[in-house]
């Protein structure tokens, strides 16, 4: 069974729907017995939903201008 620290590492993948079926089953099993991780994942879902709601569409041209202003790294 997953440990709480494993849930911390998988949290973003869970709320993004980017987990394998086996990972999702393991995470849900842990959530059945751990109220702390249930609270953590619920807060993560709420945070993600809030950020998505606050997002402002940006024109492709603006993205290109910002990216071109970033100096190359070595
Ligand atoms: Zn836990």
PDB file of C-alpha atoms and ligand atoms in Angstrom:
ATOM      1  CA  UNK A   1       0.000   0.000   0.000  1.00  0.00           C
ATOM      2  CA  UNK A   2       1.116   3.551  -0.667  1.00  0.00           C
ATOM      3  CA  UNK A   3       2.444   5.685   2.153  1.00  0.00           C
ATOM      4  CA  UNK A   4       1.463   9.307   2.713  1.00  0.00           C
ATOM      5  CA  UNK A   5       4.727  10.492   1.181  1.00  0.00           C
ATOM      6  CA  UNK A   6       3.859   8.541  -1.984  1.00  0.00           C
ATOM      7  CA  UNK A   7       0.510  10.341  -2.155  1.00  0.00           C
ATOM      8  CA  UNK A   8       2.309  13.675  -1.920  1.00  0.00           C
ATOM      9  CA  UNK A   9       4.412  12.723  -4.938  1.00  0.00           C
ATOM     10  CA  UNK A  10       1.404  11.506  -6.957  1.00  0.00           C
ATOM     11  CA  UNK A  11      -0.987  14.321  -6.008  1.00  0.00           C
ATOM     12  CA  UNK A  12      -0.526  16.445  -9.110  1.00  0.00           C
ATOM     13  CA  UNK A  13      -0.782  13.455 -11.428  1.00  0.00           C
ATOM     14  CA  UNK A  14      -4.009  12.452  -9.656  1.00  0.00           C
ATOM     15  CA  UNK A  15      -5.755  15.794 -10.075  1.00  0.00           C
ATOM     16  CA  UNK A  16      -4.471  16.066 -13.671  1.00  0.00           C
ATOM     17  CA  UNK A  17      -5.800  12.591 -14.487  1.00  0.00           C
ATOM     18  CA  UNK A  18      -2.306  11.496 -15.499  1.00  0.00           C
ATOM     19  CA  UNK A  19      -2.038   8.273 -13.487  1.00  0.00           C
ATOM     20  CA  UNK A  20      -2.009   4.685 -14.629  1.00  0.00           C
ATOM     21  CA  UNK A  21      -5.016   2.585 -13.571  1.00  0.00           C
ATOM     22  CA  UNK A  22      -2.785   0.687 -11.102  1.00  0.00           C
ATOM     23  CA  UNK A  23      -1.528   3.940  -9.539  1.00  0.00           C
ATOM     24  CA  UNK A  24      -5.092   5.242  -9.282  1.00  0.00           C
ATOM     25  CA  UNK A  25      -6.252   2.046  -7.544  1.00  0.00           C
ATOM     26  CA  UNK A  26      -3.360   2.224  -5.070  1.00  0.00           C
ATOM     27  CA  UNK A  27      -4.045   5.870  -4.337  1.00  0.00           C
ATOM     28  CA  UNK A  28      -7.764   5.301  -3.816  1.00  0.00           C
ATOM     29  CA  UNK A  29      -7.046   2.397  -1.476  1.00  0.00           C
ATOM     30  CA  UNK A  30      -4.802   4.647   0.596  1.00  0.00           C
ATOM     31  CA  UNK A  31      -7.455   7.373   0.641  1.00  0.00           C
ATOM     32  CA  UNK A  32      -9.957   4.923   2.110  1.00  0.00           C
ATOM     33  CA  UNK A  33      -7.834   4.614   5.240  1.00  0.00           C
ATOM     34  CA  UNK A  34      -6.110   8.017   5.459  1.00  0.00           C
ATOM     35  CA  UNK A  35      -8.188  11.110   6.119  1.00  0.00           C
ATOM     36  CA  UNK A  36      -5.106  13.331   5.946  1.00  0.00           C
ATOM     37  CA  UNK A  37      -4.450  12.401   2.326  1.00  0.00           C
ATOM     38  CA  UNK A  38      -8.153  12.747   1.498  1.00  0.00           C
ATOM     39  CA  UNK A  39      -7.977  16.325   2.804  1.00  0.00           C
ATOM     40  CA  UNK A  40      -4.718  16.952   0.932  1.00  0.00           C
ATOM     41  CA  UNK A  41      -6.070  15.730  -2.396  1.00  0.00           C
ATOM     42  CA  UNK A  42      -9.339  17.612  -1.954  1.00  0.00           C
ATOM     43  CA  UNK A  43      -7.381  20.827  -1.313  1.00  0.00           C
ATOM     44  CA  UNK A  44      -5.238  20.126  -4.371  1.00  0.00           C
ATOM     45  CA  UNK A  45      -8.353  19.618  -6.515  1.00  0.00           C
ATOM     46  CA  UNK A  46      -9.868  22.862  -5.235  1.00  0.00           C
ATOM     47  CA  UNK A  47      -6.634  24.740  -5.900  1.00  0.00           C
ATOM     48  CA  UNK A  48      -6.440  23.373  -9.438  1.00  0.00           C
ATOM     49  CA  UNK A  49     -10.079  24.263 -10.125  1.00  0.00           C
ATOM     50  CA  UNK A  50      -9.593  27.776  -8.754  1.00  0.00           C
ATOM     51  CA  UNK A  51      -6.503  28.400 -10.857  1.00  0.00           C
ATOM     52  CA  UNK A  52      -8.269  27.102 -13.974  1.00  0.00           C
ATOM     53  CA  UNK A  53     -11.188  29.427 -13.263  1.00  0.00           C
ATOM     54  CA  UNK A  54      -8.892  32.425 -12.881  1.00  0.00           C
ATOM     55  CA  UNK A  55      -6.892  31.721 -16.033  1.00  0.00           C
ATOM     56  CA  UNK A  56      -7.055  34.408 -18.702  1.00  0.00           C
ATOM     57  CA  UNK A  57      -6.718  33.448 -22.360  1.00  0.00           C
ATOM     58  CA  UNK A  58      -3.512  34.760 -23.952  1.00  0.00           C
ATOM     59  CA  UNK A  59      -3.023  35.375 -27.670  1.00  0.00           C
ATOM     60  CA  UNK A  60      -0.453  33.167 -29.413  1.00  0.00           C
ATOM     61  CA  UNK A  61       1.421  36.302 -30.539  1.00  0.00           C
ATOM     62  CA  UNK A  62       1.820  37.399 -26.922  1.00  0.00           C
ATOM     63  CA  UNK A  63       3.220  34.000 -25.967  1.00  0.00           C
ATOM     64  CA  UNK A  64       5.743  34.224 -28.813  1.00  0.00           C
ATOM     65  CA  UNK A  65       6.794  37.744 -27.733  1.00  0.00           C
ATOM     66  CA  UNK A  66       7.360  36.627 -24.154  1.00  0.00           C
ATOM     67  CA  UNK A  67       9.275  33.531 -25.214  1.00  0.00           C
ATOM     68  CA  UNK A  68      11.501  35.508 -27.583  1.00  0.00           C
ATOM     69  CA  UNK A  69      12.395  37.928 -24.759  1.00  0.00           C
ATOM     70  CA  UNK A  70      13.824  35.116 -22.617  1.00  0.00           C
ATOM     71  CA  UNK A  71      17.606  34.876 -23.076  1.00  0.00           C
ATOM     72  CA  UNK A  72      18.953  31.484 -24.133  1.00  0.00           C
ATOM     73  CA  UNK A  73      20.524  29.337 -21.449  1.00  0.00           C
ATOM     74  CA  UNK A  74      23.868  27.586 -21.763  1.00  0.00           C
TER      75      UNK A  74
HETATM   76 ZN1  LIG B   1      -1.965   9.286   3.826  1.00  0.00          ZN
END
